[in-house]
XYZ file of C-alpha atoms in Angstrom:
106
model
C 14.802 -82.987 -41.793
C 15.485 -85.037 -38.847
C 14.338 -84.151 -35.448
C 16.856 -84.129 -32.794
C 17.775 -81.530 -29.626
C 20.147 -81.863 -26.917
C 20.233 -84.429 -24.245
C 19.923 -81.944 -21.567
C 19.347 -84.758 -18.628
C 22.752 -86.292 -19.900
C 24.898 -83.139 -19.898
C 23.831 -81.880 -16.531
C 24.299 -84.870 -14.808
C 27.680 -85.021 -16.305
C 28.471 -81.712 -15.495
C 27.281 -82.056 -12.265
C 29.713 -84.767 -11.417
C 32.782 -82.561 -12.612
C 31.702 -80.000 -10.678
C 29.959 -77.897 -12.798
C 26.548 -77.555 -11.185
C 24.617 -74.817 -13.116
C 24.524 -73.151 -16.493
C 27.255 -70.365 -15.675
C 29.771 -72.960 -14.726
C 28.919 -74.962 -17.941
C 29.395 -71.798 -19.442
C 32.505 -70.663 -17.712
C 33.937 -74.390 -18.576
C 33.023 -74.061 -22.391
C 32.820 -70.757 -23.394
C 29.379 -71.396 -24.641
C 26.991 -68.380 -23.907
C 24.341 -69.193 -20.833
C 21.351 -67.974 -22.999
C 22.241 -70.397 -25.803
C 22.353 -73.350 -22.695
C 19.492 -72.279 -21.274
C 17.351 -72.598 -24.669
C 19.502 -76.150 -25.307
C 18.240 -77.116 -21.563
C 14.928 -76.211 -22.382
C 14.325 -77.877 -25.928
C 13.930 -74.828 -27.594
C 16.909 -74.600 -29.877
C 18.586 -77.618 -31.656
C 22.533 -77.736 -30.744
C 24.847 -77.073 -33.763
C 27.759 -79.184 -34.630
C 30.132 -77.027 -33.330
C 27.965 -76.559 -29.560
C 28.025 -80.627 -29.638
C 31.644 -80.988 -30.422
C 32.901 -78.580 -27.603
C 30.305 -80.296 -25.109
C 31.840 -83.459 -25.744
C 34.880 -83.084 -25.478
C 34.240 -80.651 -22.116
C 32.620 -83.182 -20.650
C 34.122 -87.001 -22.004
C 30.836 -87.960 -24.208
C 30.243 -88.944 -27.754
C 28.300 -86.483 -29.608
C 25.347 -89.392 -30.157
C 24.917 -89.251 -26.170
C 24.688 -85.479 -26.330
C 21.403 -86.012 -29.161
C 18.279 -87.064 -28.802
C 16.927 -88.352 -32.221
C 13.095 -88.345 -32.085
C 9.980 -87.784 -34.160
C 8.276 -86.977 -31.602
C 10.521 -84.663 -29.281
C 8.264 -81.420 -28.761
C 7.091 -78.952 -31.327
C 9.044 -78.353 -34.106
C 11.692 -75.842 -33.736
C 12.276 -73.083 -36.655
C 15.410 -72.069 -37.647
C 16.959 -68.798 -36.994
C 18.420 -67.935 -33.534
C 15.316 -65.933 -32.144
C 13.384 -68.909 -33.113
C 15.580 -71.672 -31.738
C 18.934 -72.362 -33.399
C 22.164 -71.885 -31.414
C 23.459 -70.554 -34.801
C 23.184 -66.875 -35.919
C 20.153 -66.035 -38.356
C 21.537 -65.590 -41.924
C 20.206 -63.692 -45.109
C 20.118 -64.450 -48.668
C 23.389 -66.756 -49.295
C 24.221 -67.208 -46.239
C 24.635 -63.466 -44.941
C 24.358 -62.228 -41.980
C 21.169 -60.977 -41.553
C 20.860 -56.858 -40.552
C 18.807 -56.409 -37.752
C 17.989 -52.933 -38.867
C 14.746 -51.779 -40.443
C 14.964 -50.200 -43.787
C 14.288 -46.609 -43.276
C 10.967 -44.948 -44.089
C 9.974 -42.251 -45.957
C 7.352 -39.997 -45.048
């Protein structure tokens, strides 16, 4: 699987000169969440297609500019959004996944 994350440098800068100086206003422009930023920022989740596409065109840049491709671009990062991926977790076949326990019997 190829090892890529978000050119975080890149966006802000780019942000920055539109006006948007800080996660919220990204946010606000996009309508992507500031948590889900914030772990893009930091190299902890990988962007999703859809994240790249509405960054690019928010902000004038090819999707390649908004990627870093890289064996060597920090620890791997799992899949799954509590581990790292802007995208929800998902079950067997694609499912959501239930964030409920199953109950217990005593």
């Amino acid at each position: 699987m190829a090892n890529y994350r978000l050119r975080s440098g890149l966006l802000l800068e780019t942000a920055s000169a539109q006006g948007d100086r800080s996660c919220y206003a990204i946010a606000k422009r996009t309508g992507i969440s500031e948590s889900t930023l914030s772990r893009l920022r930091r190299g902890v989740a990988k962007p999703a297609s859809e994240t790249l596409l509405v960054l690019s065109q928010a902000y004038g840049l090819s999707i390649d500019d908004l990627i870093e491709h890289s064996a060597a671009v920090g620890p791997e990062v799992q899949s799954g959004s509590a581990a790292g991926n802007d995208e929800a977790t998902r079950g067997p076949a694609g499912s959501p996944q239930s964030s409920k326990s199953a109950p217990t019997h005593k």
